[in-house]
Amino acid sequence: MLLREDFEKRREALEFADANAWVGPPLEQGFQACESVAELNELLRRASVRRALVMHTACVSYDRAEGNRMTLEAVAGRDDMFAAIALVPDVSIGGYLDEAIARKARAVRLFPKAHSFSLAEWCAGAVLDEMLARRLPLILWHSQATWEQIHDICTGYPELTVVVEGAGRKILYDNRIFYRLLADCPNFHLELHNLTNSLAVEDIVARFGASRLVFGSFAPYHEPTAAMMPVTHARISDEDKRLIAGGNLRALMDAVRTGGGDA
Amino acid sequence: MLDIIDAHAHLGPWPSFEAIGSTVEDTVSLMDHLGVARVLTVHHAGLFGLLEEAARWSEEAYEASDGRVLSYLVYDPNRAAQSLSIIRASLGKPHLVGIKIHPPKHNCPADDERYRPVWELAREHGLALISHTWGRSADNPAQNYSFPDLFERYVAEYGEVRFVFGHGGGRCDGFLACARLMKTYTNSFMDITGDGFLRGRLKHFVREVGSERILYGSDSPWIDPRFTLGEVLGAEITDADRANILSRNAARLFGLGEK
């Protein structure tokens, strides 16, 4: 069988769920973007992605409230799409979060550098408490925080799922640091789109288990299949591949609930 | 079955991250798993002034891999005489496929006169020349020494030399510049290594310059070989383009027959 056909079959079999998909104007110069969420959906479907967490780039680059509105509108009515929303420190967000969850929000990204706030407990603690109460996972770009801040959040909120994405700067240089976090913080996870170190999937699975890795592609800005082959062709068990490809993300999303206990 | 050739990878440790997979054994094991017939490597030591060691370890890698791990040797413009001597001593040896230059690592702009000796050597002996090339960077200004436009001086003057834009310019501005230069200079090639898996970049290059001068490469251990392999397999290009990129172009460029 041709390598391409084999790759397609493996992708299809693993039921990928993508934690890192975007709509809206590109954040950086590129060759192709998606004009609409329908186009994004088609791109992901062709790549055999069955479910996606989507964020509108306006959440980062313009205004998180307006971006969240656009994100929630984009995923409405699409069974295979859910929303990642952006938050900033706010005195009362519980009601906002419950409404967002009812409209398919399943994760939160914080952008402390872009949005000028601190991740310290005295500034972001109230937001993290509300997220934790709703089992909303925190997704952070490593370029938006220091590793010390990430460590403090992981240890200060051990029940909060923290997923670090390698956007904005190469994360490969930091493997001596994030391996320490993998060892010490069971709630620390890594998303795959830019986790490029050779044999990273095999090595992390062997040392820390497959539950610590979450597939993400950074589609439509990156070719989604680039981050898929380190999973489809990893030298790990099929069960571990399924967890990384989509099982871990699905479990995180399915655990989200409102403050009243509904999702 | 296509024999994939990885035209740009590395051996050996790197100081600022744990270079998992950078031994000959790990490299060959992953090659076997993915169907990669041969890999063209640079030993990291050569980028740090350890030129003699890099040359020796490169030759040992060829032997240990039964001829599947081939090597570029580094020309360091700050150690020009030593570099040239070591490369000349390796001429004709089966593991040598070309010469690597790295302007940011050696703090020397690509169009600097200090690079003239290596272009002369490449022309004299018909050696391929590959360079790290990257987009402009405010965060890492040394990268500006390797912006594709800076190579035009020598690429134009030495039209007989087969030159590879390693990383194809690295970022979108670099990719665009690289493609422009490749349209003009048919002695130039590019590889797809690096972490710039931008959707549509392969389609852009194939449309602008054709697929006959694009080379698959991994950049391992910085980048796992499966990233760019997955990009090629998923890109909106033809199977013939894929075969060119994954195997035929490198086989032709470096004179590598079927294995």
Coordinates of C-alpha atoms in Angstrom, one line a residue, chain A residues 1-4 7 29-34 39 43 46 170 172-173 175-176 179 192-200 202-203 220-227 229-230 233-235, chain B residues 4 14-18 20-21 26 29-30 33-34 134 171-173 175-176 195 197-201 203-204 220-227 229-231 233-236 239 242:
Chain A
M1 CA 0.0 0.0 0.0
L2 CA 1.3 3.5 -0.8
L3 CA 2.5 5.4 2.2
R4 CA -0.1 8.1 1.5
F7 CA -1.4 7.3 6.4
Q29 CA 1.8 35.7 7.6
G30 CA 1.0 32.5 5.8
F31 CA -0.2 31.0 2.5
Q32 CA -3.7 29.8 3.1
A33 CA -6.3 30.7 5.7
C34 CA -9.9 29.6 5.9
E39 CA -14.1 25.9 5.1
L43 CA -10.2 21.1 5.9
R46 CA -10.4 15.9 4.8
K170 CA 9.9 27.0 19.4
L172 CA 11.6 22.2 21.5
Y173 CA 14.3 24.2 23.4
N175 CA 12.3 20.0 26.9
R176 CA 14.6 19.9 30.0
Y179 CA 10.0 17.1 31.3
L192 CA 1.4 18.4 19.9
H193 CA 1.3 20.9 17.0
N194 CA 4.8 22.3 17.6
L195 CA 6.2 19.6 19.9
T196 CA 8.7 18.8 17.3
N197 CA 11.6 17.1 19.3
S198 CA 12.4 13.8 17.6
L199 CA 10.9 10.8 19.2
A200 CA 9.0 13.1 21.7
E202 CA 7.5 7.8 22.1
D203 CA 9.7 9.1 24.9
P220 CA -5.8 26.2 9.2
Y221 CA -2.4 27.9 9.5
H222 CA -0.4 24.7 9.7
E223 CA -0.9 21.7 7.4
P224 CA -3.0 19.6 9.9
T225 CA -1.4 16.3 8.7
A226 CA 2.1 17.5 9.8
A227 CA 1.3 17.0 13.5
M229 CA 2.0 11.6 11.5
P230 CA 4.0 11.6 14.8
H233 CA 3.3 6.4 13.0
A234 CA 4.4 6.5 16.6
R235 CA 6.0 3.3 17.9
Chain B
I4 CA 12.7 8.1 0.9
W14 CA 23.1 20.2 21.1
P15 CA 23.7 22.3 24.2
S16 CA 20.4 24.0 24.7
F17 CA 18.0 21.1 24.5
E18 CA 18.1 17.3 25.0
I20 CA 16.7 12.7 21.8
G21 CA 17.2 10.5 18.7
D26 CA 18.2 5.9 16.9
S29 CA 16.0 2.7 13.7
L30 CA 13.5 5.4 12.8
H33 CA 10.4 2.3 10.7
L34 CA 9.4 5.0 8.2
W134 CA 15.7 31.6 7.7
R171 CA 9.4 31.4 7.8
C172 CA 6.8 32.9 5.4
D173 CA 9.0 35.9 4.4
F175 CA 9.8 31.0 1.9
L176 CA 8.6 33.8 -0.5
D195 CA 9.0 24.0 11.9
F197 CA 4.5 23.7 8.4
L198 CA 2.5 26.4 6.9
R199 CA -0.6 25.2 5.0
G200 CA -0.1 25.8 1.4
R201 CA 3.6 26.3 1.4
K203 CA 1.6 24.0 -3.0
H204 CA 3.1 27.5 -3.4
S220 CA 16.1 15.8 13.2
P221 CA 16.6 15.8 16.1
W222 CA 15.2 19.3 16.2
I223 CA 12.1 18.1 14.2
D224 CA 10.8 14.6 14.2
P225 CA 10.9 13.2 10.6
R226 CA 7.2 12.5 10.7
F227 CA 6.2 16.2 10.8
L229 CA 6.7 13.6 6.0
G230 CA 3.1 14.1 7.2
E231 CA 3.1 17.5 5.5
L233 CA 1.6 13.3 2.3
G234 CA -1.2 15.7 3.2
A235 CA -0.3 18.6 0.9
E236 CA -2.4 19.5 -2.2
D239 CA 1.7 11.9 -6.2
R242 CA 5.4 13.7 -3.8

